[in-house]
Short mmCIF file of C-alpha atoms and ligand atoms in Angstrom, two decimals:
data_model
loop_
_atom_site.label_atom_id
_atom_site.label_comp_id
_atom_site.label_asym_id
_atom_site.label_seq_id
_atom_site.Cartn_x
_atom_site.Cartn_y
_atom_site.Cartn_z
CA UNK A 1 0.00 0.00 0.00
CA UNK A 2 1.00 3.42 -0.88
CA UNK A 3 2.74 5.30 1.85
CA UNK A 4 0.78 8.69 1.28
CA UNK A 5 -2.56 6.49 1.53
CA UNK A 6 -1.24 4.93 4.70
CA UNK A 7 -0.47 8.30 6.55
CA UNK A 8 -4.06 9.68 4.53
CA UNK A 9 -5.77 6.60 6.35
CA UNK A 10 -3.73 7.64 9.83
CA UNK A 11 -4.78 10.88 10.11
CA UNK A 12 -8.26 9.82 9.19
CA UNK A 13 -8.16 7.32 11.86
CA UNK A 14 -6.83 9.73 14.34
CA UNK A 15 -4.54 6.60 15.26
CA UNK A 16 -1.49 5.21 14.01
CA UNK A 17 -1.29 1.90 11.74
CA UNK A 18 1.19 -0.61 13.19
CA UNK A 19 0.96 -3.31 10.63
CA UNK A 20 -0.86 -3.66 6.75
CA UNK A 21 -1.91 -7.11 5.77
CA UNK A 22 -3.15 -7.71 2.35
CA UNK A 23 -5.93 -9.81 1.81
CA UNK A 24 -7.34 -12.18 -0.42
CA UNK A 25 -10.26 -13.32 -2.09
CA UNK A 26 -12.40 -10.13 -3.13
CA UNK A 27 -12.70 -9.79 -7.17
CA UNK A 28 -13.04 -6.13 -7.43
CA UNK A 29 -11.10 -4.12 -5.07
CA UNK A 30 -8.09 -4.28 -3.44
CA UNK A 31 -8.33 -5.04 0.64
CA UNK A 32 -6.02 -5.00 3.79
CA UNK A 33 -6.26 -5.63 7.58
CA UNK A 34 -4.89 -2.33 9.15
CA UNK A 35 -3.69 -3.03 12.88
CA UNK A 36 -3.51 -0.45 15.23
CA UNK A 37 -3.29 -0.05 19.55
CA UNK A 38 -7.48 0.61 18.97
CA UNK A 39 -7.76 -2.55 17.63
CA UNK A 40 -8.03 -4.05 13.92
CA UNK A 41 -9.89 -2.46 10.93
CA UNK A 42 -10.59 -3.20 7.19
CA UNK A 43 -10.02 -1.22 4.17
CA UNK A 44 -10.83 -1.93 0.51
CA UNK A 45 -9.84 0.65 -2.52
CA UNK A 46 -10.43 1.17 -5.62
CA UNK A 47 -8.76 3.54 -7.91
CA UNK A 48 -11.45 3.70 -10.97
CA UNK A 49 -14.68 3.58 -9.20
CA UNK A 50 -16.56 4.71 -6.07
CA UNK A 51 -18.56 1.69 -5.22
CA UNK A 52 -18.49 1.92 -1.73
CA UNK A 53 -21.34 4.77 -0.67
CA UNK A 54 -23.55 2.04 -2.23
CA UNK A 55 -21.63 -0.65 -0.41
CA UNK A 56 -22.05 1.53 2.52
CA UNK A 57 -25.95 2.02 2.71
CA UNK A 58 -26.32 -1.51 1.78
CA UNK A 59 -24.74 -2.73 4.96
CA UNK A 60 -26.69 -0.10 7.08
CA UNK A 61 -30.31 -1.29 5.33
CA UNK A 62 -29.22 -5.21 6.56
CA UNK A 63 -27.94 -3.78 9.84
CA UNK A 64 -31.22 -2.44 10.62
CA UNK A 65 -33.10 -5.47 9.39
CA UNK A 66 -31.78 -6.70 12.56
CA UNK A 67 -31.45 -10.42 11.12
CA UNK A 68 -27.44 -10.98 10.59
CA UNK A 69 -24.30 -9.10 11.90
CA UNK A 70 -22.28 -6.64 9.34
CA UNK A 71 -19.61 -4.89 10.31
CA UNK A 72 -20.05 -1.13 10.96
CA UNK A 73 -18.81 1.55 8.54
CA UNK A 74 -16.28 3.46 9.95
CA UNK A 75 -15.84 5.98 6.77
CA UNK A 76 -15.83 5.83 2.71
CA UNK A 77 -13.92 8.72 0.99
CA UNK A 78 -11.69 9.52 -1.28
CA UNK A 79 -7.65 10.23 -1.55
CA UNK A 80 -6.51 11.30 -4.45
CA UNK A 81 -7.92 9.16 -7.46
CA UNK A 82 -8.65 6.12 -4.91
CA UNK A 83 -11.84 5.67 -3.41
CA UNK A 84 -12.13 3.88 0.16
CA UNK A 85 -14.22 2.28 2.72
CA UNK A 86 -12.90 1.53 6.51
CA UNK A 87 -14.94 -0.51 8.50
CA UNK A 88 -14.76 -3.00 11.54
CA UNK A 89 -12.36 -5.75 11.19
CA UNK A 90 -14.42 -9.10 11.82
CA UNK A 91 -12.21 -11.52 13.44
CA UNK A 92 -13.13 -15.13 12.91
CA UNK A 93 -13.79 -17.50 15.15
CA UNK A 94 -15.40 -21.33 15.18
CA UNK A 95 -18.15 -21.89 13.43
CA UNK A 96 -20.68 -22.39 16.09
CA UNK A 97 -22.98 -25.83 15.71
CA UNK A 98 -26.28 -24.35 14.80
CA UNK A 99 -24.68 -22.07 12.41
CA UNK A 100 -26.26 -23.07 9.28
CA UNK A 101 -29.51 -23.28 10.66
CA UNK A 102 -29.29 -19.81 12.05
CA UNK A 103 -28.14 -18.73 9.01
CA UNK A 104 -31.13 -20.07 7.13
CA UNK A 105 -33.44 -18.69 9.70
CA UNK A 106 -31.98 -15.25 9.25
CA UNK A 107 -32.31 -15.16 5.58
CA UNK A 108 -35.74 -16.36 6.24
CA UNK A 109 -36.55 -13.34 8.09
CA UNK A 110 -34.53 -10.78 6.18
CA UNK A 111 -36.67 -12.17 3.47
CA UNK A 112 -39.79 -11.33 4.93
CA UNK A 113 -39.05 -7.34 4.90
CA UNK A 114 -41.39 -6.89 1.88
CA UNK A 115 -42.95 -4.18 -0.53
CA UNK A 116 -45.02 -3.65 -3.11
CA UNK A 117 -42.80 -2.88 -5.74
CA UNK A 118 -39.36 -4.91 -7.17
CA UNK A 119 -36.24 -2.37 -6.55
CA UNK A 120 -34.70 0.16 -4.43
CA UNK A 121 -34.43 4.32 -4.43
CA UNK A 122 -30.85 4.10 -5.69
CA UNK A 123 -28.41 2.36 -8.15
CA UNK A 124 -26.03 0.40 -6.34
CA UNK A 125 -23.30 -2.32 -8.01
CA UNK A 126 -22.67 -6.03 -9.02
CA UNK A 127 -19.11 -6.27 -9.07
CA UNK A 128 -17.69 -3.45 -10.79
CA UNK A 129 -21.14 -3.05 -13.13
CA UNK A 130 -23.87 -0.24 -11.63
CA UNK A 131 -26.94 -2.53 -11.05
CA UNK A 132 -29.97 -0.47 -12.05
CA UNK A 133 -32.70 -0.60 -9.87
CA UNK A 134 -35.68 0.95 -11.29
CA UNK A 135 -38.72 -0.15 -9.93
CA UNK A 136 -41.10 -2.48 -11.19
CA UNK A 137 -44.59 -4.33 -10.19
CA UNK A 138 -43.76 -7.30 -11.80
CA UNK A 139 -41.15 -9.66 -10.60
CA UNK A 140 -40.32 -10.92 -14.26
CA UNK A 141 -40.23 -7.24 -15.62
CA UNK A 142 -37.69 -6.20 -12.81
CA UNK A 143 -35.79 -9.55 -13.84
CA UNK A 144 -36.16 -9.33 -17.66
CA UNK A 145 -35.52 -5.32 -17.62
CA UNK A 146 -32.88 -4.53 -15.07
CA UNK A 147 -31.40 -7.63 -14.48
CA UNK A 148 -30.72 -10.17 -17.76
CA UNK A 149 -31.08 -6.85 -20.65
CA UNK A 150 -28.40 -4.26 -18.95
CA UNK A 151 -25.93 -7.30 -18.73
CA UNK A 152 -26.32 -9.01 -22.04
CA UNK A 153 -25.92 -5.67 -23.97
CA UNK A 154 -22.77 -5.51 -22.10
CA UNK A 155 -22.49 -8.78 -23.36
CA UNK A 156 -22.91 -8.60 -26.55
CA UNK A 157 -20.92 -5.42 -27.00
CA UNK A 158 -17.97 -6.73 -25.65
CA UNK A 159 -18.06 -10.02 -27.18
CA UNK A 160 -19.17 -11.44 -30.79
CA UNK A 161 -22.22 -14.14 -28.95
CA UNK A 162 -25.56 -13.47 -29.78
CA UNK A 163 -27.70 -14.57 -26.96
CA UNK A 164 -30.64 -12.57 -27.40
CA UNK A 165 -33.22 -14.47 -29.37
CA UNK A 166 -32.66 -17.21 -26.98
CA UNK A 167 -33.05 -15.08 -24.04
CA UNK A 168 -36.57 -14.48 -25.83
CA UNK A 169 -37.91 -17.27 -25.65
CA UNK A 170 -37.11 -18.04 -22.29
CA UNK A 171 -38.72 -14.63 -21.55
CA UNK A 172 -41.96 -15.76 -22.49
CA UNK A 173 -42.32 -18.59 -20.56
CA UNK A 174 -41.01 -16.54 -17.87
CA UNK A 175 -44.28 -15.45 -16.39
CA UNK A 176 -45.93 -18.92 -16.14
CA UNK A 177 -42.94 -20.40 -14.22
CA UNK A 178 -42.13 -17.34 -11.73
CA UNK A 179 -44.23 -17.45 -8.51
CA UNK A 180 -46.30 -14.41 -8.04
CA UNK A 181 -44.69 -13.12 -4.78
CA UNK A 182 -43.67 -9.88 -2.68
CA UNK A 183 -40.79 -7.85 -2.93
CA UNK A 184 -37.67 -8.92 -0.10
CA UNK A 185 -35.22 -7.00 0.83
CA UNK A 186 -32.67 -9.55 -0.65
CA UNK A 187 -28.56 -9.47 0.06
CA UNK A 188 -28.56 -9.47 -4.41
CA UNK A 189 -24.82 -11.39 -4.17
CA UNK A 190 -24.82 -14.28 -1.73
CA UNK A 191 -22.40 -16.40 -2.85
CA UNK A 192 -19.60 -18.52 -0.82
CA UNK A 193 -17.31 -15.80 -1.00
CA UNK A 194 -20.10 -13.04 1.01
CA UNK A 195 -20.16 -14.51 4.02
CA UNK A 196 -17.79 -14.41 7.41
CA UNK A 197 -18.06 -15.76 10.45
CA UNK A 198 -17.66 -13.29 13.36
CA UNK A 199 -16.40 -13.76 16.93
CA UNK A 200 -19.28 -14.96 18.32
CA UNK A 201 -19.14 -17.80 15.54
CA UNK A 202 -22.43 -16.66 13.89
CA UNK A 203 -22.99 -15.52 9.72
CA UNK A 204 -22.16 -12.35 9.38
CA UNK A 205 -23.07 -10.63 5.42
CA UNK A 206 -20.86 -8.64 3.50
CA UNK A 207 -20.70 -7.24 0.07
CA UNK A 208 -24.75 -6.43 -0.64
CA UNK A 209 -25.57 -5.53 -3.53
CA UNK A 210 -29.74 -5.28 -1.78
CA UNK A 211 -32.79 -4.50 -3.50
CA UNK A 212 -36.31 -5.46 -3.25
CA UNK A 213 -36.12 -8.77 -5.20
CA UNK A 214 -37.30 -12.16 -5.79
CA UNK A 215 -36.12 -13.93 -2.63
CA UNK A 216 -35.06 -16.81 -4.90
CA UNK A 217 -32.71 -15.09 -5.99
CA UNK A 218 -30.67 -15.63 -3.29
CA UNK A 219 -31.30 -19.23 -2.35
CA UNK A 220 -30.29 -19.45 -6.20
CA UNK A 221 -26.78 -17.73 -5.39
CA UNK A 222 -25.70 -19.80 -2.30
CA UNK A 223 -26.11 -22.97 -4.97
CA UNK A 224 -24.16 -20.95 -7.44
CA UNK A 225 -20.77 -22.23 -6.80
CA UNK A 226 -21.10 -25.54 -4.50
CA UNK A 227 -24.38 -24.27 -2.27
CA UNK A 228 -24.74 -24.38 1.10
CA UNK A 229 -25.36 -27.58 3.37
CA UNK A 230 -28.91 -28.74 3.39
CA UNK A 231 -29.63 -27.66 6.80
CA UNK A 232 -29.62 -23.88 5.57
CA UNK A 233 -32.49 -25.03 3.37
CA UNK A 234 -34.49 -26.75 5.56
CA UNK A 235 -34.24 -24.30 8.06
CA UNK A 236 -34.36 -21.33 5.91
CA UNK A 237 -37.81 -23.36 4.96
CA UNK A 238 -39.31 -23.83 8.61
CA UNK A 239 -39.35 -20.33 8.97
CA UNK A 240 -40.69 -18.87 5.55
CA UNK A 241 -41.38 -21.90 3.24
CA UNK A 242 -40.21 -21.22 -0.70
CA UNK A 243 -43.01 -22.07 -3.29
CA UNK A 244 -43.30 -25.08 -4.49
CA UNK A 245 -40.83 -26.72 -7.18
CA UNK A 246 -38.17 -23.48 -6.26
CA UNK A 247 -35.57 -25.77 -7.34
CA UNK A 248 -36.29 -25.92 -10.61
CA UNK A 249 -35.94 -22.49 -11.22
CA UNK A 250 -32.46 -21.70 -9.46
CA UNK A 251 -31.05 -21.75 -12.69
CA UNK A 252 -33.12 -19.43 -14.32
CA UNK A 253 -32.24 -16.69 -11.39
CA UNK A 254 -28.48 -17.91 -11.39
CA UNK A 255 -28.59 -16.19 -15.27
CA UNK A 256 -27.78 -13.00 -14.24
CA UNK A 257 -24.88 -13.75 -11.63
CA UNK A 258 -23.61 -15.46 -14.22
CA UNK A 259 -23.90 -13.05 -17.34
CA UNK A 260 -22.18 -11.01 -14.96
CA UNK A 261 -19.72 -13.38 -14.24
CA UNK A 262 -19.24 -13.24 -18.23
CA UNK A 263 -18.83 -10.05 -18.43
CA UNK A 264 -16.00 -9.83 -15.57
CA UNK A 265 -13.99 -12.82 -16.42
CA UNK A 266 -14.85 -13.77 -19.67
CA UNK A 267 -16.15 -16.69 -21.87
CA UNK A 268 -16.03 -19.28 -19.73
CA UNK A 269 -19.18 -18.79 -18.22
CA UNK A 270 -21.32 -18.70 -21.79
CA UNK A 271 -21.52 -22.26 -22.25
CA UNK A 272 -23.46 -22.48 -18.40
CA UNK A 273 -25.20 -20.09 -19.89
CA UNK A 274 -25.94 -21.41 -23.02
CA UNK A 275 -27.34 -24.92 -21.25
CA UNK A 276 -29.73 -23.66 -19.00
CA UNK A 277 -31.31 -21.37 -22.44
CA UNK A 278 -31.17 -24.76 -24.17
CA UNK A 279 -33.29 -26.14 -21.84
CA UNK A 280 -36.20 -23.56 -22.23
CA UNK A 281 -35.87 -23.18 -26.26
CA UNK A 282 -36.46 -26.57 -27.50
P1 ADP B 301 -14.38 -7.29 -3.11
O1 ADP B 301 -15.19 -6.04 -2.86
O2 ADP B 301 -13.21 -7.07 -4.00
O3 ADP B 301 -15.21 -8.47 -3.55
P2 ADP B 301 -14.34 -8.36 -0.43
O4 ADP B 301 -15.30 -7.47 0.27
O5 ADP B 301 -14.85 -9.72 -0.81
O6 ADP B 301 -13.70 -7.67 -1.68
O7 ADP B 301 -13.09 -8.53 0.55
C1 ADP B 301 -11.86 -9.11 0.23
C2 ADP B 301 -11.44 -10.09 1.33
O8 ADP B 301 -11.55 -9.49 2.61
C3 ADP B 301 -12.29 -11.35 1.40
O9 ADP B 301 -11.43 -12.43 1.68
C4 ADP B 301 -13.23 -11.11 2.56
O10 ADP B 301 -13.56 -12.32 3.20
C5 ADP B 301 -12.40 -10.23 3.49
N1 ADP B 301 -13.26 -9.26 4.22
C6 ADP B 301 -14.21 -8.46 3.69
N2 ADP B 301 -14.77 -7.65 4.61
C7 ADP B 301 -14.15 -7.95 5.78
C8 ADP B 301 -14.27 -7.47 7.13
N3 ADP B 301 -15.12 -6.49 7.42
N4 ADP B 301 -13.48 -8.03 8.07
C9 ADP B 301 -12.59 -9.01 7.77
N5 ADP B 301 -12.42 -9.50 6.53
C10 ADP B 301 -13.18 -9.00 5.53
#
């Protein structure tokens, strides 16, 4: 880390930083563990974009939710060309027993913060992309129109693949296989890698991306890369059942992660893409 950043950081701090460790495992920005007499913190930077007022008010909406712990926002600004976020360093501990289950049961009741419309009062971001929020009625409108179309024109533009007309047929069927169901004030990116565990040994979110969504959307993401064990799901179920035959249509909500997933590292992802069209257009 830059020297002038570091002192920048100090003086923002009001304390002095003893020792910067790097970490690993975020896709967009870069992030250290700052140690200092006060105790531990974490920054993440990025020198291109300010994502992190967004990140910011995310973590506030889940912390009032009063479901799971996210660490509290110290500051977001700006030195130089970098943008930065500070905020509590959560130390891990064990992974208490009933973990999963609370975790399920959490996202359960998170889910149940409803309202009548699909979106949020702000933009926010999906990875480096803004994530348009615009609201919507209709569950498969907000899905169709600022979910799959803002990413596959990305897409498209960036490489030669035409996905559209089979993005149109799925679109059509879209309405009879969607359950008709309430706005939740969703996490938007829960995959493996947006999770911690905190002291305490409880689930502790990071990294929203929130809106008013389809609540599917992120049981979809936790099966994204691997899923969760099954007693997340059944628990997650006890408290706020899913509709009927959700299963089945994981894949369809796991299309935008992984457009996006396209459009940040590339081709590999069309041909998952490709399958799950296949599967609606013959
Ligand atoms: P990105 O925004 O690039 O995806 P992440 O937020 O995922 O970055 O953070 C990068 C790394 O730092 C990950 O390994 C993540 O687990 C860890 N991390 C994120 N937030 C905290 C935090 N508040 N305390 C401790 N570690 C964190």
């Amino acid at each position: 880390m830059n020297r002038d950043f570091l002192r920048h950081l100090e003086k923002k701090l009001k304390v002095k930083i003893l020792s910067v460790i790097r970490l690993y495992g975020g896709c967009i920005n870069k992030a250290y563990k700052l140690e200092t007499l006060r105790g531990h913190y974490f920054v993440k930077f990025n020198s291109s974009l300010n994502l992190f007022s967004s990140e910011e008010k995310g973590l506030v909406e889940l912390k009032l939710s009063k479901t799971f712990y996210t660490p509290e926002v110290i500051m977001t600004g700006r030195y130089v060309g970098t943008y930065y976020i500070i905020m509590e360093f959560i130390e891990p501990d064990n992974i208490k027993d009933n973990f999963w289950e609370l975790f399920g049961q959490k996202l359960a009741i998170l889910h149940k913060s409803h309202k009548d419309r699909f979106g949020l009062e702000y933009d926010n971001y999906i990875g480096s992309f803004p994530q348009i929020n615009s609201f919507e009625f209709k569950s498969v409108d907000f899905f169709i129109n600022a979910r799959i179309l803002p990413q596959l024109k990305i897409l498209e533009n960036r490489l030669s693949v035409n996905l559209y007309s089979d993005f149109c047929k799925l679109f059509k069927l879209l309405p009879d296989i969607m359950p008709l169901e309430k706005a939740s004030l969703i996490h938007g990116d829960l995959w493996n890698g947006n999770y911690l565990v905190n002291k305490h040994g409880y689930p502790t979110l990071i990294d929203p991306a929130i809106y008013y969504g389809s609540r599917e959307v992120d049981i979809a993401m936790t099966k994204l890369f691997g899923g969760f064990p099954q007693k997340f799901y059944n628990s997650y179920n006890l408290e706020f059942p899913l509709v009927s035959n959700w299963q089945e249509r994981l894949d369809i909500w796991n299309l935008y992660p992984l457009l996006v997933h396209a459009n940040l590292f590339g081709v590999n992802y069309i041909s998952q893409i490709q399958t799950i069209l296949k599967r609606f257009s013959d």
